[in-house]
Each structure stands twice: as structure tokens, then as C-alpha cells.
XYZ file of C-alpha atoms in Angstrom:
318
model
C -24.394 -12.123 -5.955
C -21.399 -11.673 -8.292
C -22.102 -13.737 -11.424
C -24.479 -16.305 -10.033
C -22.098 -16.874 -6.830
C -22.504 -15.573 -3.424
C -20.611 -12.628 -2.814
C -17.439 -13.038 -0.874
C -16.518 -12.137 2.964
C -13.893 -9.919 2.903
C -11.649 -9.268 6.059
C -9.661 -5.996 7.060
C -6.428 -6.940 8.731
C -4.654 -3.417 9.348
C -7.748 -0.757 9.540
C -5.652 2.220 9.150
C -6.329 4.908 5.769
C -5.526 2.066 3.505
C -7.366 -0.974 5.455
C -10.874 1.715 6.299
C -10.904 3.597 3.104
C -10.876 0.129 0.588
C -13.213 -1.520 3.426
C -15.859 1.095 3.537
C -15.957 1.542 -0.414
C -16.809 -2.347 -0.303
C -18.936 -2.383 2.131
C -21.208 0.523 0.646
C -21.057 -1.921 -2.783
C -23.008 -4.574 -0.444
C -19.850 -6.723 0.539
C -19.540 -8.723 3.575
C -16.563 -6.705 5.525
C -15.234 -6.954 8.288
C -12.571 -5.020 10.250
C -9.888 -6.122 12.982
C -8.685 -3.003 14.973
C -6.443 -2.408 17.674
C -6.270 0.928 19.443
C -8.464 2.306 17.662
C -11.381 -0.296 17.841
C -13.478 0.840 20.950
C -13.729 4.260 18.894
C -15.027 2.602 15.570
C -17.515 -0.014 17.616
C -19.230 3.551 19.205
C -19.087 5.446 15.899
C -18.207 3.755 13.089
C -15.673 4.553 10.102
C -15.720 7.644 8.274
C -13.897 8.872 5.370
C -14.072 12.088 3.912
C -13.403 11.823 0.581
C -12.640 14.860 -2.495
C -13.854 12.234 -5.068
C -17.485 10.322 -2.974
C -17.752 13.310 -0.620
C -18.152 12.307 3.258
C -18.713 8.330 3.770
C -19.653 6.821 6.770
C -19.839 3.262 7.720
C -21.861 2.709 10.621
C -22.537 0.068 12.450
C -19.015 -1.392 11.047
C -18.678 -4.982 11.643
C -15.650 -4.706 14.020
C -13.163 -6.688 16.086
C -10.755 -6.147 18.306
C -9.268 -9.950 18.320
C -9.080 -12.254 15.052
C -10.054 -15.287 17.121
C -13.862 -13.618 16.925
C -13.475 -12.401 13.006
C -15.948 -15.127 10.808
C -13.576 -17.332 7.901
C -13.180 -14.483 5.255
C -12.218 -15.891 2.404
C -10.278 -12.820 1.263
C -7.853 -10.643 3.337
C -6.746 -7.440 2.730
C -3.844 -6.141 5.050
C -3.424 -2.802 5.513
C -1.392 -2.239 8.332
C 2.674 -1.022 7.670
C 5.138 -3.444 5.989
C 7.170 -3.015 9.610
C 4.353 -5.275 11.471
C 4.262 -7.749 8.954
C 5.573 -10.505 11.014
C 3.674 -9.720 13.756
C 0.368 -10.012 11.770
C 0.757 -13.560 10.167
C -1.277 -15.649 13.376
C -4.106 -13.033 12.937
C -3.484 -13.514 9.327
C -3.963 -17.422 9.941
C -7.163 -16.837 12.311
C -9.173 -15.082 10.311
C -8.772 -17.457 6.983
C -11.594 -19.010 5.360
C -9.756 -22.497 3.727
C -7.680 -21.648 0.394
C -8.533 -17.673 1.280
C -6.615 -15.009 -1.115
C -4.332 -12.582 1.175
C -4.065 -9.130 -0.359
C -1.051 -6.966 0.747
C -1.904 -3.360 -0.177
C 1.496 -2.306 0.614
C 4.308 0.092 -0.372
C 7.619 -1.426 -1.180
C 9.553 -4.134 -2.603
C 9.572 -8.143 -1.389
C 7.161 -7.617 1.283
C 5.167 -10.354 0.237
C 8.572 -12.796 0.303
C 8.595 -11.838 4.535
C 4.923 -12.990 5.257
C 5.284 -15.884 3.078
C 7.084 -18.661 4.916
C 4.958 -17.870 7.615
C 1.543 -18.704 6.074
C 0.013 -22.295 5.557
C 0.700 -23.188 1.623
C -2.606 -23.457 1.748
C -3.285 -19.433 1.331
C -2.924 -17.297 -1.730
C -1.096 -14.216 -1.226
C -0.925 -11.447 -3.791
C 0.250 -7.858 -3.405
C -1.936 -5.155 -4.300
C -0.084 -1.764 -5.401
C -2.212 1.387 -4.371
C -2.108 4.916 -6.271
C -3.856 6.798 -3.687
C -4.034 9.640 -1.466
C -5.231 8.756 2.121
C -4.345 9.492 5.567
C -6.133 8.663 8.791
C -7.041 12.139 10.707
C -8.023 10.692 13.924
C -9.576 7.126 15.581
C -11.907 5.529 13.044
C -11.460 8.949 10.814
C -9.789 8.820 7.018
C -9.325 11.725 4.614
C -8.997 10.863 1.148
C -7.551 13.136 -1.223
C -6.596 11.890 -4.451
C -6.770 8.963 -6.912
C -7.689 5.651 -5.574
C -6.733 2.838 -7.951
C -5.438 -0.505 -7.092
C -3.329 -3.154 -9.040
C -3.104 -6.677 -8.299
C -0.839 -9.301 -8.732
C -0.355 -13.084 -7.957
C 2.714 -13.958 -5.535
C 2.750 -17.502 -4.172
C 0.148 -20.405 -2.885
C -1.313 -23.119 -4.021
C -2.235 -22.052 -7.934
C 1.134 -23.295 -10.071
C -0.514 -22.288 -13.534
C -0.453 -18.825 -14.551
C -4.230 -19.462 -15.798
C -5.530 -20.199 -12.344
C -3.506 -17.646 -10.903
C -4.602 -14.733 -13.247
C -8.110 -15.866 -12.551
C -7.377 -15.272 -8.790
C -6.134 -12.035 -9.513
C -8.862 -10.791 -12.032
C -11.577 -12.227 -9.373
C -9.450 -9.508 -6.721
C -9.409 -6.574 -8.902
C -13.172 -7.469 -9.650
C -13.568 -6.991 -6.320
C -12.700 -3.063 -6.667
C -14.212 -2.499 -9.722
C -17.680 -3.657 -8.405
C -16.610 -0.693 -5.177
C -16.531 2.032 -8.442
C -12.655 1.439 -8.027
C -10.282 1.340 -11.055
C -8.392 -2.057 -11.025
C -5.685 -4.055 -13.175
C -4.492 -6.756 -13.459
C -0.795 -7.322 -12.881
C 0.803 -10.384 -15.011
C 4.211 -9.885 -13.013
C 4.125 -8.389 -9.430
C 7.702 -8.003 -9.016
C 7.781 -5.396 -12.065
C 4.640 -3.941 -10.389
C 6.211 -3.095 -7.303
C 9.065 -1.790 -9.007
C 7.266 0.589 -11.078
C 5.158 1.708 -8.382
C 8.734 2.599 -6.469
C 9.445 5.134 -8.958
C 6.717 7.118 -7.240
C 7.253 6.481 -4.072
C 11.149 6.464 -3.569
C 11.436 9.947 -4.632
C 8.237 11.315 -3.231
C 7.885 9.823 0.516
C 11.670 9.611 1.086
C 11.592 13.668 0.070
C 9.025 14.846 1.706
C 10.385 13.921 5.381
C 13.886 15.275 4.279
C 12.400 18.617 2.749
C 9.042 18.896 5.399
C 7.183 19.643 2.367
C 3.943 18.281 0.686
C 3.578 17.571 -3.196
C 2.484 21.093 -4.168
C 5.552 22.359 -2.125
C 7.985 20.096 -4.030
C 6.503 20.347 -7.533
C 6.766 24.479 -7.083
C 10.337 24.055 -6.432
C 13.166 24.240 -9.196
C 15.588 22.134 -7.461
C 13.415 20.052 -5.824
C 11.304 18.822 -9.286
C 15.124 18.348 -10.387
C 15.914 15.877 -7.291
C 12.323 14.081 -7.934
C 13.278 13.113 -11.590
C 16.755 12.449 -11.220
C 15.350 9.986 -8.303
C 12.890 8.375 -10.963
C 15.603 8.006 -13.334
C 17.324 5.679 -10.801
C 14.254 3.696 -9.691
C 13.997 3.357 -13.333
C 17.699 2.161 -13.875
C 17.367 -0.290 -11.048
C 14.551 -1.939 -12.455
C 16.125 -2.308 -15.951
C 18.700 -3.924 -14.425
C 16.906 -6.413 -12.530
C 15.092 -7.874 -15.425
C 11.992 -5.413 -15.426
C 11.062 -3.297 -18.265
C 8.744 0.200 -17.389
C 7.043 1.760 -20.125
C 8.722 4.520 -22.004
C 7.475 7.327 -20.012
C 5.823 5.842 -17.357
C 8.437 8.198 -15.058
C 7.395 11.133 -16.285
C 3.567 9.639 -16.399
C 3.721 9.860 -12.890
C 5.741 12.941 -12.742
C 2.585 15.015 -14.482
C 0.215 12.837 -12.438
C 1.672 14.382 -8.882
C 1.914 18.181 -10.722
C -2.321 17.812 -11.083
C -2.973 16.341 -7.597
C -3.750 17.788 -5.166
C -1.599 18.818 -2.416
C -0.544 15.479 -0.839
C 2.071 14.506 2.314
C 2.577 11.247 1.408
C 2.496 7.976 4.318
C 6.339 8.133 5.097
C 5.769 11.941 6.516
C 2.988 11.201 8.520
C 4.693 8.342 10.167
C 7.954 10.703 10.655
C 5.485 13.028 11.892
C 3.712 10.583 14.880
C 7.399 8.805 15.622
C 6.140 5.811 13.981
C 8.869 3.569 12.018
C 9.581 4.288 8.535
C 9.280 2.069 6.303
C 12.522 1.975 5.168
C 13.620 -1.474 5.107
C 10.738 -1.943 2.118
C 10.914 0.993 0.388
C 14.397 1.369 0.156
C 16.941 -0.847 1.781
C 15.658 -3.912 -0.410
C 15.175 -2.485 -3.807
C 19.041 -1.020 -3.318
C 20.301 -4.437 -2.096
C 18.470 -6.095 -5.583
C 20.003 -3.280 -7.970
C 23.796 -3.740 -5.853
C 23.031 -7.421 -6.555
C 22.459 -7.141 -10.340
C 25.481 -4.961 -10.640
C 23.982 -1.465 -10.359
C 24.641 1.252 -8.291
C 21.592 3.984 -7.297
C 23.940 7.031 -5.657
C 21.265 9.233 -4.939
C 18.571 6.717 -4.014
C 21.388 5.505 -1.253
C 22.555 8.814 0.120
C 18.880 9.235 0.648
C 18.726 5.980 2.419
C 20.966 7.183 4.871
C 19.607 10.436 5.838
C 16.114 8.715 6.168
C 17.763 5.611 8.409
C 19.615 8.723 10.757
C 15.939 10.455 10.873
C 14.285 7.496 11.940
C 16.967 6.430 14.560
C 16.887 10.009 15.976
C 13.293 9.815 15.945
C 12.627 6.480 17.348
């Protein structure tokens, strides 16, 4: 029970790092989860999800309440979708299937607007909020996650049927309860869009350079000219957002900048998907945030030549 009410079923569309390490960390607080799979899900029904984690040591969820179709997933009346912004479209019916009535959709995805392309095609009826992740997680192998740094979560309100900012906040605070009751740090975001911004002055910099450079955090942060590329990157992520309306804390760049020097040594999602000749996630990482900054009358030079090299990666590598 969470204050006097039943606790409530979460579902795990997406069950890569992101999708099994939040699930497991819920389930071990005693919530209801349960996890749709794909390729992976004859391998988790057998032996269950693991994460290895520096920060809660070796976790392992087993028998994990798994499915390999949505149709058989119970209403869950949250949903937390962890799969990459590039199969959004793709998972709004399972999306749809596994909704309790009024359920809250959680996308705990990198990038900006990715909540505006899953949008029109949900029923009104569903809440959808975008949840901003500063963690270190990759999967290692079928139904296997290694965690290695950080794990908060913010959470904002996007669209659905709560019009008052009071109702909607209370949405959100209920969904970062959620974590908090897992042992996970989590805010509340008044304004998403200024979220996601702000957490793209981490990742533009970081993912886009690691893939171009083949080099982890530790790597980069060694590395005269590449620290020099990293903040001059921040400073434009920083510049677009001013000039779409968002403030970011005075030193919330260089916040982040110290945070990544500590961390351990990390090869953020982008180079792991360059790695295994998955997609990039380009489109959401970087195509949109430079087509909102053009829009507003601001140019981001270095954020767009690395644009292109990425986009010529990923069309070699495709």
C-alpha cells in the first residue's frame, strides 16, 4: 500500500537497460511489474533479469513477470517505455493494449519532442509524461544489464486529459513517488520542455562524441582538446535553449561537466548502438533541437557539423 491505496501495476514497454534496470528496482520495492520483451523474452522467461549494479551490487529478478505480446500484459495503470525514440511509432498499439483506463505513459527517453510523435497516436484518454534519466546503463547480453553510474529520474507532465497544472503536478509527483519508494532520487519537473533541454546539454556533446572519437568518458575528460569540444558543445545546447524561451541554471553546464569528470568510465547509449548497427538516435537528439534553435533565430555551428558526421556514420553503418 502507498498511503492507504493499493499499490499500482506498473508495465515495461521497451525492456532494454533503461526498461529492466527501473523495472527490477520496482519490483524489489514490492511493485506489481511487468515486462513486454521481444527477442530477448524466451531468455528472461528461463532466467530472469539481472543487473549488475556499482551502486545495489548484483540484482536479480527472477521469476520476472514477462510477455512476449501486449495482448496477454494485465491493464497497468502506468507505463514506462523504454525502448529507443526510433520505434516510437511502432510501439503506440502495444502502448494502447496494455493500458489500464486514464493510465500515465512514462517516456524515459533521450531527446527533444519525442513525446509530441507518440502523442496523436494515443487515445486522449492517456497521460503521457517524459521522464529524463541521469544514468549509466547498458544491456551486456539477453535479459543482462550493467549499471554503472547515477540513476536519477525527472518527471514531467506532457499532454492528456489533466488541463490544470494542479492535477497535472499531482500526476507527476505520484510518478516520481514511484522511484523514490525504489531508493531512486526523483523530481519533479514543472516544465518538460526546459527539462529535456537541459538534459541535452549532457547528452549532445557526450553521445554524439563518443561515436566520432571511439572513446568512453574517462577517455574524453583526459583529453585537452576533447574537454575543449565538450564545453564549447554545452555552451551551444545552452544558447539554444535561451533562445527558445528556456532558462538553465547558472552553471548547470559546468554542473554536469564535473559530474562526468567523477563518474566512472561510461560509453554512453549512442556508442553502443553505433557499435551493434542499430539506428542512432539522431532525429531526437539532434536534428529537432537544431530545427527549434534555426526556428527561434539561432544558429548552433558546432552542434550541426556534428549532426552531419553522425547522419554519414549512421548511413554508412546502416
Amino acid at each position: 500500500m502507498m498511503g492507504g491505496v493499493a499499490k499500482p501495476r506498473i508495465g515495461i514497454i521497451g525492456t532494454g537497460a533503461i526498461g529492466g534496470f527501473y523495472g527490477v528496482m520496482l519490483a524489489r520495492a514490492g511493485f506489481d511489474v511487468h515486462f513486454l520483451l521481444r527477442s530477448e523474452f524466451n531468455a528472461v522467461v528461463e532466467r530472469g533479469l539481472h543487473v549488475d549494479s556499482v551502486l545495489h551490487g548484483p540484482l536479480v529478478l527472477h521469476p520476472a513477470q514477462a510477455y512476449a505480446r501486449a495482448d496477454d500484459m494485465p491493464p497497468c495503470d502506468w507505463l514506462l517505455v523504454g525502448a529507443k525514440t526510433t520505434s516510437n511509432a511502432s510501439l503506440a498499439p502495444a502502448i494502447i493494449r496494455a493500458a489500464a483506463p486514464g493510465a500515465k505513459v512514462l517516456l524515459l527517453q533521450n531527446g527533444l519532442d519525442v513525446e509530441d510523435q507518440l502523442r496523436p497516436l494515443l487515445p486522449d484518454s492517456l497521460h503521457l509524461l517524459g521522464g529524463l534519466c541521469l544514468i549509466g546503463v547498458h544491456r551486456t547480453g539477453p535479459g543482462l544489464v550493467a549499471h554503472t553510474a547515477l540513476g536519477a529520474v525527472n518527471v514531467g507532465y506532457h499532454s492528456g486529459p489533466s488541463a490544470e497544472v494542479e492535477a497535472q503536478m499531482a500526476i507527476v509527483e505520484e510518478g516520481a513517488g514511484l522511484f523514490r519508494a525504489a531508493g531512486i532520487d526523483s523530481q519533479a519537473m514543472p516544465n518538460l520542455h526546459q527539462a529535456r533541454w537541459q538534459k541535452l546539454i549532457w547528452n549532445i556533446p557526450y553521445n554524439g562524441l563518443s561515436v566520432l572519437l571511439q572513446a568512453g568518458t574517462t577517455q574524453m575528460m583526459a583529453d585537452a582538446a576533447s574537454r575543449e569540444s565538450v564545453q564549447a558543445l554545452m555552451a551551444e545546447v545552452v544558447r539554444g535553449a535561451q533562445a527558445c524561451g528556456h532558462d538553465v541554471p547558472p552553471g548547470y553546464a559546468q554542473f554536469l561537466f564535473s559530474m562526468t569528470e567523477k563518474m566512472p568510465d561510461y560509453w554512453p547509449s549512442m556508442y553502443h548502438d553505433f557499435l551493434h548497427r542499430r539506428p542512432m538516435e539522431l532525429a531526437a537528439i539532434y536534428e529537432r533541437p537544431l530545427a527549434a534553435a534555426k526556428a527561434a533565430g539561432c544558429e548552433l555551428p558546432r552542434i550541426e557539423t556534428l549532426y552531419h558526421a553522425l547522419s554519414f556514420i549512421d548511413r554508412r553503418n546502416g
